Coordinates of C-alpha atoms in Angstrom, one line a residue:
M41 CA 22.1 48.6 -21.5
S42 CA 18.7 48.6 -22.3
I43 CA 16.9 48.8 -25.1
D44 CA 13.9 50.7 -26.3
H45 CA 10.9 47.9 -27.8
D46 CA 9.0 50.7 -29.7
K47 CA 11.9 52.1 -31.7
L48 CA 13.0 48.9 -32.7
A49 CA 9.4 47.7 -33.5
S50 CA 9.3 50.9 -35.5
N51 CA 12.5 50.1 -37.6
G52 CA 12.4 47.7 -40.3
C53 CA 14.6 44.3 -40.1
A54 CA 17.6 45.8 -42.9
D55 CA 17.4 49.1 -41.1
Q56 CA 18.2 47.2 -37.7
A57 CA 20.7 44.7 -39.2
A58 CA 22.8 47.5 -40.7
D59 CA 22.2 50.1 -37.0
L60 CA 24.4 46.5 -35.4
Q61 CA 27.5 47.1 -37.8
G62 CA 30.1 48.2 -35.6
T63 CA 28.3 48.2 -32.3
G64 CA 30.6 45.4 -31.1
G65 CA 28.0 43.8 -29.1
F66 CA 26.4 41.0 -28.1
L67 CA 23.8 41.9 -30.6
E68 CA 26.1 42.5 -33.9
L69 CA 27.6 38.9 -33.0
A70 CA 24.1 37.3 -33.0
D71 CA 23.7 38.7 -36.0
R72 CA 26.8 37.5 -37.5
R73 CA 25.9 34.0 -36.7
R74 CA 25.3 32.7 -40.0
S75 CA 24.4 29.2 -41.1
V76 CA 27.5 28.3 -43.1
R77 CA 27.5 26.0 -46.1
R78 CA 30.7 26.3 -47.7
Y79 CA 34.1 26.0 -45.9
A80 CA 37.6 26.3 -46.8
A81 CA 40.3 24.0 -46.6
R82 CA 41.7 25.6 -43.2
P83 CA 42.4 24.0 -40.4
I84 CA 41.1 24.9 -36.7
E85 CA 43.4 25.6 -34.2
A86 CA 43.0 23.3 -31.0
D87 CA 42.4 26.7 -28.8
K88 CA 39.3 28.2 -30.7
I89 CA 37.0 24.4 -30.3
R90 CA 38.6 24.6 -26.6
R91 CA 37.2 28.2 -26.3
C92 CA 33.7 26.9 -28.2
L93 CA 33.2 23.9 -25.7
E94 CA 33.8 26.5 -22.7
A95 CA 30.8 28.7 -23.9
A96 CA 28.8 25.5 -23.9
R97 CA 30.0 24.4 -20.6
L98 CA 29.1 28.0 -19.1
A99 CA 25.0 27.3 -20.9
P100 CA 22.6 27.8 -17.9
S101 CA 20.4 24.6 -17.7
A102 CA 17.5 23.3 -15.5
C103 CA 18.2 22.4 -12.0
N104 CA 22.2 22.8 -12.9
S105 CA 21.4 19.1 -14.8
Q106 CA 24.1 20.2 -17.5
P107 CA 22.4 16.9 -19.8
W108 CA 24.9 17.6 -22.8
M109 CA 27.9 16.2 -24.5
F110 CA 30.2 17.3 -27.2
I111 CA 32.4 15.1 -29.5
V112 CA 34.5 16.4 -31.5
I113 CA 34.8 15.1 -34.8
D114 CA 38.2 15.8 -36.9
N115 CA 39.7 11.6 -37.9
P116 CA 39.4 12.1 -41.3
E117 CA 38.2 8.8 -41.8
L118 CA 35.5 9.2 -39.0
K119 CA 34.4 12.8 -40.3
D120 CA 33.4 11.2 -43.3
Q121 CA 31.5 8.1 -42.3
V122 CA 29.4 10.7 -40.0
A123 CA 29.5 13.2 -43.2
A124 CA 27.7 10.0 -44.8
A125 CA 25.1 9.6 -41.7
T126 CA 24.1 13.0 -42.5
G127 CA 22.4 12.9 -46.5
G128 CA 19.3 12.0 -47.5
G129 CA 19.3 9.0 -49.1
V130 CA 17.8 9.9 -52.6
L131 CA 17.9 13.2 -51.5
P132 CA 20.6 15.7 -51.7
L133 CA 20.5 16.9 -48.5
N134 CA 23.3 18.4 -46.2
H135 CA 26.3 17.4 -48.9
F136 CA 28.6 20.5 -47.2
T137 CA 29.7 18.4 -44.1
R138 CA 32.2 16.6 -46.2
Q139 CA 33.6 20.4 -46.6
A140 CA 33.5 21.1 -42.9
P141 CA 36.8 20.0 -41.8
V142 CA 36.0 19.4 -37.9
L143 CA 32.3 17.7 -37.3
V144 CA 30.3 18.0 -33.8
A145 CA 28.2 16.2 -32.4
V146 CA 25.6 17.3 -29.8
L147 CA 24.1 14.5 -27.4
A148 CA 21.4 14.9 -25.0
E149 CA 22.2 12.8 -21.8
Q150 CA 21.0 11.9 -19.0
P151 CA 19.5 14.9 -17.1
N152 CA 19.2 14.7 -12.8
L153 CA 16.4 13.3 -11.0
S154 CA 15.3 16.9 -10.2
S155 CA 15.3 18.0 -13.8
R156 CA 13.4 14.8 -14.9
A157 CA 10.7 15.0 -12.7
G158 CA 9.9 18.8 -13.4
A159 CA 9.9 17.8 -16.9
I160 CA 7.6 14.9 -16.4
V161 CA 5.2 17.2 -13.8
K162 CA 5.4 19.8 -16.4
T163 CA 5.3 18.1 -19.6
K164 CA 8.2 20.0 -20.9
P165 CA 11.6 17.9 -22.4
F166 CA 14.1 20.2 -20.5
P167 CA 17.3 17.8 -21.6
L168 CA 17.0 18.8 -25.4
M169 CA 16.3 22.5 -24.3
D170 CA 19.3 22.5 -22.3
A171 CA 20.8 20.8 -25.2
A172 CA 20.2 23.3 -27.3
I173 CA 20.9 26.4 -25.1
A174 CA 24.4 24.9 -25.2
T175 CA 24.5 24.7 -28.5
E176 CA 23.8 27.7 -29.4
H177 CA 26.0 29.1 -26.7
F178 CA 28.8 27.4 -28.8
C179 CA 27.7 28.6 -31.9
L180 CA 28.1 32.0 -31.3
Q181 CA 31.6 31.5 -29.4
A182 CA 32.4 30.0 -32.9
A183 CA 31.0 33.3 -34.7
E184 CA 33.2 35.2 -32.0
E185 CA 36.6 33.2 -33.5
G186 CA 35.7 33.7 -36.8
L187 CA 34.2 30.3 -37.5
G188 CA 31.9 29.4 -39.4
T189 CA 28.7 27.0 -38.1
C190 CA 25.3 24.9 -39.2
I191 CA 23.2 22.9 -36.9
L192 CA 21.5 20.1 -38.7
G193 CA 19.1 17.7 -37.5
W194 CA 18.3 15.5 -39.7
F195 CA 21.1 12.6 -39.8
D196 CA 20.5 9.1 -39.4
E197 CA 20.9 8.8 -35.8
D198 CA 21.2 5.3 -35.4
R199 CA 24.0 5.0 -37.3
V200 CA 26.3 8.1 -35.8
R201 CA 25.3 6.3 -32.4
S202 CA 27.6 2.9 -34.0
L203 CA 30.4 5.5 -35.0
L204 CA 30.8 7.2 -32.2
N205 CA 30.3 4.4 -29.7
V206 CA 26.9 6.3 -27.9
P207 CA 25.7 4.3 -25.5
A208 CA 21.4 3.5 -24.7
T209 CA 21.3 6.7 -22.2
S210 CA 22.7 9.1 -24.5
R211 CA 21.0 10.3 -27.5
P212 CA 22.3 12.3 -30.6
L213 CA 20.2 15.3 -31.1
L214 CA 22.4 17.3 -33.7
I215 CA 25.4 17.6 -36.1
L216 CA 27.6 20.6 -36.2
T217 CA 29.7 21.5 -39.1
L218 CA 32.6 23.7 -38.4
G219 CA 35.2 25.6 -39.8
Y220 CA 36.6 28.9 -41.3
S221 CA 33.8 30.0 -44.4
D222 CA 35.1 29.7 -47.8
P223 CA 36.2 33.4 -48.7
D224 CA 34.8 32.9 -52.2
A225 CA 31.7 32.4 -50.7
S226 CA 29.2 35.1 -51.0
V227 CA 27.1 35.8 -47.8
P228 CA 23.4 35.0 -48.5
G229 CA 20.4 37.5 -47.1
R230 CA 18.7 36.2 -44.4
Q231 CA 15.4 37.3 -43.9
R232 CA 13.9 37.6 -40.3
K233 CA 10.7 38.4 -38.8
S234 CA 9.8 41.8 -37.3
I235 CA 10.1 42.6 -33.6
E236 CA 6.4 43.1 -33.4
A237 CA 5.9 40.0 -35.6
I238 CA 7.6 38.0 -32.7
S239 CA 6.6 39.6 -29.4
A240 CA 4.2 41.5 -27.5
R241 CA 3.5 43.3 -24.5
N242 CA 1.6 41.7 -21.5
V243 CA -0.4 39.1 -24.0
Y244 CA -0.4 37.2 -27.0
P245 CA -1.2 39.8 -30.1
G246 CA -4.6 39.7 -31.6
V247 CA -6.6 37.6 -29.3
Q248 CA -7.3 39.4 -25.9
G249 CA -10.5 39.2 -26.3
N250 CA -10.6 35.4 -27.2
N251 CA -9.1 34.4 -24.2
P252 CA -12.1 34.1 -21.6
P253 CA -11.3 34.4 -17.9
S254 CA -11.9 31.6 -15.6
V255 CA -16.0 30.7 -15.3
T256 CA -17.7 32.0 -12.2
G257 CA -20.9 32.0 -10.6
R258 CA -23.6 30.2 -11.0
R259 CA -22.4 29.4 -14.9
S260 CA -19.8 27.8 -13.6
L261 CA -22.0 25.7 -11.3
A262 CA -24.3 24.5 -14.1
G263 CA -21.2 23.5 -15.8
L264 CA -20.0 21.4 -13.1
A265 CA -23.8 19.9 -13.3
C266 CA -23.5 19.6 -16.9
W267 CA -20.2 17.5 -17.4
L268 CA -21.1 15.4 -14.3
G269 CA -24.4 14.8 -16.3
I270 CA -22.2 13.8 -19.2
T271 CA -20.3 11.4 -17.4
Y272 CA -22.9 9.9 -15.4
V273 CA -24.9 9.4 -18.6
A274 CA -21.8 7.3 -20.5
A275 CA -22.2 5.5 -17.0
A276 CA -25.1 4.7 -17.5
V277 CA -24.5 3.7 -21.6
G278 CA -22.1 1.0 -20.3
G279 CA -23.9 0.1 -16.7
A280 CA -26.7 -0.8 -18.8
A281 CA -24.5 -3.8 -20.3
T282 CA -23.8 -5.4 -16.8
T283 CA -27.4 -5.3 -15.8
Q284 CA -27.6 -8.4 -16.4
A285 CA -24.0 -9.5 -16.1
G286 CA -23.9 -10.6 -12.2
D287 CA -24.2 -14.4 -12.5
F288 CA -22.2 -14.3 -15.7
Y289 CA -19.0 -12.7 -14.0
V290 CA -19.6 -14.6 -10.9
G291 CA -19.5 -17.7 -13.2
L292 CA -16.3 -16.7 -14.5
T293 CA -13.1 -18.6 -13.8
R294 CA -11.0 -15.7 -12.4
P295 CA -7.5 -14.7 -10.6
A296 CA -6.9 -15.3 -7.1
W297 CA -6.7 -11.3 -7.1
A298 CA -9.8 -10.4 -8.5
P299 CA -11.8 -8.4 -6.5
P300 CA -15.3 -9.2 -5.4
G301 CA -17.8 -8.0 -7.8
W302 CA -19.8 -5.5 -5.6
L303 CA -16.5 -3.5 -5.5
F304 CA -16.7 -2.5 -8.9
G305 CA -19.8 -0.3 -8.7
P306 CA -18.3 2.1 -6.3
V307 CA -14.6 2.6 -7.7
W308 CA -16.4 3.3 -11.2
M309 CA -18.8 5.8 -9.4
L310 CA -15.4 7.7 -7.5
L311 CA -13.6 7.6 -11.4
Y312 CA -16.8 8.9 -13.2
T313 CA -17.1 11.9 -10.5
L314 CA -13.4 12.7 -11.0
M315 CA -13.4 12.6 -14.5
G316 CA -16.6 15.1 -14.2
V317 CA -14.7 17.2 -11.9
A318 CA -11.8 17.4 -14.5
A319 CA -13.2 18.2 -17.3
W320 CA -14.9 20.8 -15.9
L321 CA -12.0 22.5 -14.5
V322 CA -11.0 22.6 -18.0
W323 CA -14.4 23.6 -19.3
R324 CA -13.9 26.8 -16.6
R325 CA -10.9 27.3 -17.3
A326 CA -10.4 27.7 -20.8
G327 CA -13.7 27.5 -22.3
I328 CA -14.9 25.3 -25.5
R329 CA -13.0 26.8 -27.7
G330 CA -9.9 26.9 -26.0
A331 CA -9.9 23.6 -24.6
R332 CA -11.8 21.7 -28.1
I333 CA -9.0 19.3 -28.3
A334 CA -9.1 18.4 -24.7
L335 CA -12.6 18.0 -23.6
G336 CA -12.7 16.4 -27.4
L337 CA -10.1 13.6 -26.3
F338 CA -12.5 13.1 -22.8
L339 CA -15.6 13.1 -25.0
L340 CA -13.6 10.4 -27.1
Q341 CA -12.7 8.1 -25.0
L342 CA -15.8 8.3 -22.6
A343 CA -17.5 6.6 -25.4
V344 CA -14.9 3.9 -25.7
N345 CA -15.2 3.5 -22.2
A346 CA -19.1 2.8 -22.5
L347 CA -18.6 0.7 -25.5
W348 CA -16.4 -1.7 -23.4
S349 CA -18.4 -2.7 -20.9
W350 CA -20.7 -4.2 -24.3
L351 CA -17.7 -6.0 -25.9
F352 CA -17.3 -8.0 -22.1
F353 CA -20.4 -8.7 -21.3
A354 CA -22.5 -8.5 -23.0
W355 CA -21.5 -9.2 -26.2
R356 CA -18.6 -11.8 -24.5
L357 CA -15.8 -10.6 -26.7
G358 CA -12.7 -11.5 -24.8
A359 CA -9.8 -10.2 -27.7
A360 CA -11.5 -7.6 -28.7
S361 CA -12.9 -6.0 -25.3
F362 CA -8.8 -6.1 -24.0
A363 CA -7.4 -4.8 -27.3
W364 CA -10.4 -2.4 -26.6
I365 CA -9.3 -1.1 -23.1
L366 CA -5.3 -0.7 -24.3
L367 CA -7.0 1.7 -26.9
L368 CA -9.1 3.1 -24.1
I369 CA -5.4 4.1 -21.5
A370 CA -3.7 5.4 -24.2
L371 CA -7.2 7.6 -24.8
V372 CA -6.9 8.5 -21.2
L373 CA -3.0 9.4 -21.4
G374 CA -4.0 11.7 -24.4
T375 CA -6.3 13.1 -22.5
G376 CA -4.4 13.5 -18.9
R377 CA -1.6 15.3 -20.7
A378 CA -4.1 17.7 -22.4
F379 CA -5.8 18.8 -19.4
K380 CA -2.4 19.2 -17.9
R381 CA -1.3 21.9 -19.9
I382 CA -4.7 23.7 -19.4
N383 CA -5.0 22.8 -15.4
S384 CA -2.7 20.4 -13.6
T385 CA -5.6 19.3 -11.1
A386 CA -7.9 18.3 -13.5
G387 CA -4.6 16.4 -15.0
N388 CA -4.3 14.9 -12.1
L389 CA -7.4 14.0 -11.6
L390 CA -8.0 11.6 -14.2
V391 CA -4.7 9.2 -12.2
P392 CA -6.5 7.6 -10.2
Y393 CA -8.7 6.6 -13.6
L394 CA -5.9 5.7 -15.5
V395 CA -4.3 3.6 -12.8
W396 CA -7.8 1.8 -12.5
L397 CA -8.0 0.9 -16.4
V398 CA -4.2 -0.4 -16.4
F399 CA -5.4 -3.0 -13.6
A400 CA -8.5 -3.5 -15.3
A401 CA -6.3 -4.4 -18.1
A402 CA -4.6 -6.7 -16.8
L403 CA -7.6 -8.8 -15.0
A404 CA -9.6 -8.8 -18.9
C405 CA -7.2 -10.2 -20.3
A406 CA -6.4 -12.7 -16.8
V407 CA -10.1 -13.6 -17.4
W408 CA -10.2 -14.1 -20.7
R409 CA -6.9 -16.5 -20.8
L410 CA -8.9 -18.3 -18.1
N411 CA -12.1 -18.8 -20.1
P412 CA -11.5 -19.6 -23.8
G413 CA -15.2 -21.2 -24.5
L414 CA -16.5 -18.1 -22.4
L415 CA -15.4 -15.3 -23.4

């Protein structure tokens, strides 16, 4: 069955919903599924719950990891305790959970190695996405069985974990209410955006002219020189604090694993070059406007980097310099993640810098503790 995109886009939401009535297809099922908040005091047949679980079992997942667990809660006492954990404390939230004859806890499980690696590389929460897909399968099958559901993400996670004996490797992600709708309850209308508001063809709507292509040619080379120049200026500002610090560093008590002083200059020059190239790649791909957050983080961490040398070598503030380098590590982590979303190579170019900063933090902490009178 094919869907005429133009025809759907031209119809109003109400007309679309009316057109689905009586078709008996998936679209009618999707329209029939509602968030139910009033339930009848009627038990649920075990075979219906099992079919809902079977629908969840058949859901797709990254690398076939299937990182989910569904806990059906039908013990009345336990159900009331879990329902109480969905309340909002002083806020009157989710009071209807006590009415539902069954609650279902959806847990995010540890994924397999392939899915975990992919989630790290692409910075996407694949296990959470997979569990959400399985949850929707469950809810759609519940609608097919004539049952109502409501998906809840607001609850006391620690309390639910304790009540259900959830291990540390799993996370209570969602709570579902499950039951027959109260026949006396009115079916509320629901607002949905039009198809043209939630879809587009080929490119993001309305910003085609604001998404610049990658910069090439002479402008690209000029940009490379500019970003390398910015990084080298930051290096010079930080280096100014170390020009007279050679004798000071040599006179400090250092751990046996500390590298010789001459090594720092070449290592930092290489790292600054990699930083400049990374920023250039991001700028070339998205421009200043498209990468303003990522490049803003980059410039901020450069400023923090330059100030660290003054804290340690010029002003000899051991504790402050150690705290400062921890801040720098956090900023570089954020910069790397922001870069990776725009250009994966740019994000990877910051990895050596991050590794060196972790080593430098350990060294700074060790030197500070070994020289209490000097730092």
